Tab-separated table of C-alpha atoms in Angstrom:
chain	number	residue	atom	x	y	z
A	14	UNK	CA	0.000	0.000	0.000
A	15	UNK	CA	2.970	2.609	0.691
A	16	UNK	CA	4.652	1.299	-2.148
A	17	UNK	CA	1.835	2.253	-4.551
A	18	UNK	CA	0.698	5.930	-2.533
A	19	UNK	CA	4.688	6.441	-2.935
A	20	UNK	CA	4.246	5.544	-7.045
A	21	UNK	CA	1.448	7.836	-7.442
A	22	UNK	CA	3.299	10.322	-5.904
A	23	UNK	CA	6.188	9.667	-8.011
A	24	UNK	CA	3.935	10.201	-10.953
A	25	UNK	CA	2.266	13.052	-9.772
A	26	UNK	CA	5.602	14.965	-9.436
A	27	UNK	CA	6.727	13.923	-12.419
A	28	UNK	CA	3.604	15.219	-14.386
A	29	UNK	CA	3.840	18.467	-12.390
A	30	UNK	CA	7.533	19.007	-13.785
A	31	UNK	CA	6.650	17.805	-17.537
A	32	UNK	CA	3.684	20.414	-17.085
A	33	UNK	CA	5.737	23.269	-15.574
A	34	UNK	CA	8.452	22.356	-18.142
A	35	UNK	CA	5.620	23.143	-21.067
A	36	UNK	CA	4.343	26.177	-19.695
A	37	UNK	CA	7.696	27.302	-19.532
A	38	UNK	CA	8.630	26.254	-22.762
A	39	UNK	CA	5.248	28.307	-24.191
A	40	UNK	CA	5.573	31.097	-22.572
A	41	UNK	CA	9.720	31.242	-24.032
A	42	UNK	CA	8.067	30.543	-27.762
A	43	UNK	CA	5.485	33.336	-27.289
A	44	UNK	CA	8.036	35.847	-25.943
A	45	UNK	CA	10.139	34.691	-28.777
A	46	UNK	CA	7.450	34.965	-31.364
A	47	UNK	CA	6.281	38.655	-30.008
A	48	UNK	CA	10.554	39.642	-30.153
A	49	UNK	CA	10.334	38.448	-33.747
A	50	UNK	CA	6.839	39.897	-34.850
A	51	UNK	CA	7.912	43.635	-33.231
A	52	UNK	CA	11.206	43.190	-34.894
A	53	UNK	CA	9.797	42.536	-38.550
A	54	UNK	CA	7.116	45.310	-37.999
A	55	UNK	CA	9.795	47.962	-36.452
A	56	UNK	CA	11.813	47.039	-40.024
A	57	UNK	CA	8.647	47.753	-41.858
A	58	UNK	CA	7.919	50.832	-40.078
A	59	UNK	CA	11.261	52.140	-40.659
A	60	UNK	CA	11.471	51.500	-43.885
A	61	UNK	CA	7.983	53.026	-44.779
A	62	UNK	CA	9.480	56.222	-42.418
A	63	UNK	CA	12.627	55.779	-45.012
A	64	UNK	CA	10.074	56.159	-48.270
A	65	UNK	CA	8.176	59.025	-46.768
A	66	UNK	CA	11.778	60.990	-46.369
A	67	UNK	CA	12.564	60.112	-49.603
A	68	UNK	CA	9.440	61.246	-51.221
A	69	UNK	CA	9.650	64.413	-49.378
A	70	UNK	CA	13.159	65.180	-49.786
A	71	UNK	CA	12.187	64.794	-53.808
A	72	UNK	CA	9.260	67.082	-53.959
A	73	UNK	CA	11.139	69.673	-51.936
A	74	UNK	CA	13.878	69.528	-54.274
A	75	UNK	CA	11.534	70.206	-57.108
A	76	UNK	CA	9.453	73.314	-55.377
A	77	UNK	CA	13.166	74.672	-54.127
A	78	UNK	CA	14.245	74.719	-57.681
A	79	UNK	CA	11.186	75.773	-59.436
A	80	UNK	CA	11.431	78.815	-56.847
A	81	UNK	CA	14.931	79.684	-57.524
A	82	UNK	CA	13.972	79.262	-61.817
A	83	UNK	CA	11.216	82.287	-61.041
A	84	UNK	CA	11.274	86.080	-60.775
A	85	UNK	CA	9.954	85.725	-57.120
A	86	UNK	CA	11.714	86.967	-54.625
A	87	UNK	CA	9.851	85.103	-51.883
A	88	UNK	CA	7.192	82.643	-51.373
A	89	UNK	CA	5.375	80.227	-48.734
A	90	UNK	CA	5.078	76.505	-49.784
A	91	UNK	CA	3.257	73.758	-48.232
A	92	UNK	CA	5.085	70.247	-47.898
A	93	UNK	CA	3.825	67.254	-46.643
A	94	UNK	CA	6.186	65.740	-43.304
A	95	UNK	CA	7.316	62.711	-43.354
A	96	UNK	CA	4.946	59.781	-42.693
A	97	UNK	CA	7.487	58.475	-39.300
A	98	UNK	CA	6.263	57.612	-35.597
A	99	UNK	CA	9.406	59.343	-34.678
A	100	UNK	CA	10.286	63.274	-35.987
A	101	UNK	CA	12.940	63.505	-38.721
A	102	UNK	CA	14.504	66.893	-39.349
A	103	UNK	CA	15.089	69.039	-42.470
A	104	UNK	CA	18.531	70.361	-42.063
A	105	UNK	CA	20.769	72.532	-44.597
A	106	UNK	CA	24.288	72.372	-45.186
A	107	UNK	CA	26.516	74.624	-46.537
A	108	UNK	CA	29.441	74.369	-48.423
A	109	UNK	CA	31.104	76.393	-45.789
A	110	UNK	CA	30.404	73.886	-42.727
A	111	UNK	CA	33.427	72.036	-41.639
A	112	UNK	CA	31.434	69.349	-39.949
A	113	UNK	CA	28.570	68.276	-43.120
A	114	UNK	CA	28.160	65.598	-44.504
A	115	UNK	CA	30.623	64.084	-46.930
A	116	UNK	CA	27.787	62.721	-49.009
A	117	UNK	CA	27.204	66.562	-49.762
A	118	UNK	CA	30.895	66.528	-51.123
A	119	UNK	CA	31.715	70.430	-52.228
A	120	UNK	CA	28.168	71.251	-52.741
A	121	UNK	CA	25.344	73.258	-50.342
A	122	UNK	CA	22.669	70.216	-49.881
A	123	UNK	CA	19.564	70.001	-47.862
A	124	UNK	CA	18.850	67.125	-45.962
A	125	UNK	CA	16.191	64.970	-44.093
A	126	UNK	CA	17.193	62.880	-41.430
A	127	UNK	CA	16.076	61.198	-37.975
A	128	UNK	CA	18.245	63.087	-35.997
A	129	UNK	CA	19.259	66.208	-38.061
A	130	UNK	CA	22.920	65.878	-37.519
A	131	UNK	CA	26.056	65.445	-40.042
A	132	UNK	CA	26.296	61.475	-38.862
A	133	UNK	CA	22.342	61.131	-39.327
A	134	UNK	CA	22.445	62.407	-42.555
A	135	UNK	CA	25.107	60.644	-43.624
A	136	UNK	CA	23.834	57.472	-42.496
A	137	UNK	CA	20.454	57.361	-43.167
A	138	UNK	CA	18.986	60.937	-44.338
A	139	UNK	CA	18.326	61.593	-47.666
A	140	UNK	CA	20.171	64.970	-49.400
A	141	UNK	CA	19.725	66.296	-51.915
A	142	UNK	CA	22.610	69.409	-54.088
A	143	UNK	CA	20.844	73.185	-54.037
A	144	UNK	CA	22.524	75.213	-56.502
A	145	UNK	CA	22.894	78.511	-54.806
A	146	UNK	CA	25.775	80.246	-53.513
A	147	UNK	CA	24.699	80.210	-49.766
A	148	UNK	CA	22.055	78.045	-47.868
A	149	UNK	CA	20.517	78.845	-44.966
A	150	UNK	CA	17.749	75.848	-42.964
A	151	UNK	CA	16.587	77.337	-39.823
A	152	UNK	CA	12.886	77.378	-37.694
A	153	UNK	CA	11.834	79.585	-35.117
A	154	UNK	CA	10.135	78.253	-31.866
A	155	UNK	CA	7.990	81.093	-30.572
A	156	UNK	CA	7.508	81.110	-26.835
A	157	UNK	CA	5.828	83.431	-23.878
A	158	UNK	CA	8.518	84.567	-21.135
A	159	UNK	CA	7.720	86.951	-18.079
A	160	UNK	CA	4.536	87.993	-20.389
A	161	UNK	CA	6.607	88.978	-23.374
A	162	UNK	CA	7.481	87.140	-26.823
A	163	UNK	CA	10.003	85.249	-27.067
A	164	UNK	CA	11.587	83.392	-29.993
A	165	UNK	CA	14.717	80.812	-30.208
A	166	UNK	CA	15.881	80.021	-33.640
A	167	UNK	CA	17.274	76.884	-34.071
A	168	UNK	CA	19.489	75.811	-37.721
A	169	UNK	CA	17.103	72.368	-38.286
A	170	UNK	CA	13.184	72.180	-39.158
A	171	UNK	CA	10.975	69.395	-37.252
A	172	UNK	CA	9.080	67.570	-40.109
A	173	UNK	CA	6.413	66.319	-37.939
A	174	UNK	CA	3.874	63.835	-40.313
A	175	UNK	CA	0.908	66.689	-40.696
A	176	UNK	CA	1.751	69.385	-43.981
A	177	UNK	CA	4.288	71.631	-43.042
A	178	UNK	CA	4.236	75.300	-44.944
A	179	UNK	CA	7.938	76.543	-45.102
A	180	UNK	CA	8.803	80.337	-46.486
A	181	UNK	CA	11.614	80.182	-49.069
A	182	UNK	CA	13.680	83.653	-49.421
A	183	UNK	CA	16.570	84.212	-51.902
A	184	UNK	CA	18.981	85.951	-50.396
A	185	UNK	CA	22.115	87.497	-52.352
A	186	UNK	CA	22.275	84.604	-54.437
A	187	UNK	CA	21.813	81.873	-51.978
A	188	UNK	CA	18.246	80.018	-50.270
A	189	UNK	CA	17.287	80.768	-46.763
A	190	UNK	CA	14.218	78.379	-45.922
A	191	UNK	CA	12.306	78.906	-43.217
A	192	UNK	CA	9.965	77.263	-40.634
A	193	UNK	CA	7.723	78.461	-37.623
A	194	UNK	CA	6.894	76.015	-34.966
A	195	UNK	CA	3.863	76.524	-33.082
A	196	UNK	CA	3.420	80.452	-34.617
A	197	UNK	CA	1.596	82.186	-32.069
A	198	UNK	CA	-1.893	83.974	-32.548
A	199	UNK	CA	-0.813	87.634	-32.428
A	200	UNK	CA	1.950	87.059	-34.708
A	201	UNK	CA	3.168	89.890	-36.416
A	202	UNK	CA	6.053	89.639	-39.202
A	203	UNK	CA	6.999	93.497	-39.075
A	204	UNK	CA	8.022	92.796	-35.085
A	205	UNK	CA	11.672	92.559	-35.264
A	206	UNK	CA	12.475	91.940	-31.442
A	207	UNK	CA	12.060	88.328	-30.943
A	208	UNK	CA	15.061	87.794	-28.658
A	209	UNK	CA	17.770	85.147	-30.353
A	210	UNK	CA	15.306	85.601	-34.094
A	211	UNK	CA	17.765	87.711	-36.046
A	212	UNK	CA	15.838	87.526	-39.290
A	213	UNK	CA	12.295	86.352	-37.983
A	214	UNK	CA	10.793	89.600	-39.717
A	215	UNK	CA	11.637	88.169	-43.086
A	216	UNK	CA	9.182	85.148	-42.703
A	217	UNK	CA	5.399	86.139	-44.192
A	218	UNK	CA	2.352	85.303	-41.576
């Protein structure tokens, strides 16, 4: 009688391991499946993110230089950003910048990137060669300080996925482009005292 309540014992235990072996075993293949399935789907949504620079890098190229082929002086165009979870940046570089990228060679080039450096564009941004003399990329981020208007100008422009309208300028035969994040209501372009905005006057409401 021991003998046998000992063997069922025995067999009990050795169904609980076989069963806690399984469970572990599942719950290794699931966490293995969900590491593979958020791997593939991070590739494809990078690489969609990767098409949607691309594509906007291309049809800014084409309204920059169908603006620099006209008699205007200055105009406001409307992009669309770049279809990404994360921001990429819009970023110009000119010929005259040391630290560019080399895929820019001895040219000015505008670029969009995910992180709107030199390395970023190099890596994985997109440029693209502006013919002009001098290039200028830079946005101004308008904020309230001690109840007055304040304004920090920064050399990159966010390209968040919504459409983005950027002023282009020629200035003595070079491209300043333009971009105002989060412009606020009582905006006025002829104010020319937006501390750090040397230049935020030029930009059309």
């Amino acid at each position: 009688m021991i003998k046998k309540i000992i063997g069922l014992e025995n067999r009990k235990a050795t169904f609980l391991i076989k069963e806690g072996v399984m469970i572990i075993v599942a719950i290794l293949i699931g966490f293995l499946l969900f590491v593979g399935v958020s791997k593939v789907w991070g590739n494809i949504s990078e690489n969609e993110a990767s098409e949607s620079a691309k594509d906007v890098a291309d049809v800014l190229e084409a309204k920059i230089n169908a603006f620099l082929e006209s008699d205007e002086k200055s105009i406001n165009t409307t992009i669309q950003g770049v279809n990404s979870e994360n921001i990429w940046y819009l970023t110009g570089w000119d010929r005259t910048k040391t630290e560019r990228p080399s895929k820019c060679f001895l040219n000015n080039c505008i670029c969009i990137s995910p992180e709107g450096t030199s390395d970023s564009c190099q890596e994985k941004g997109f440029h693209r060669v502006i013919n002009v003399d001098k290039l200028v990329v830079i946005s101004y981020y308008f904020y309230i300080s001690e109840g007055y208007d304040q304004c920090e100008a920064l050399p990159l422009a966010p390209l968040h996925s919504n459409l983005i309208e950027l002023h282009l300028t020629k200035i003595n035969d070079g491209l300043m482009v333009e971009y105002i994040v989060d412009k606020p209501e009582n905006y006025d372009p002829r104010i020319t005292n937006y501390d750090g905005c040397i230049g935020a006057a030029q930009i059309k409401g």
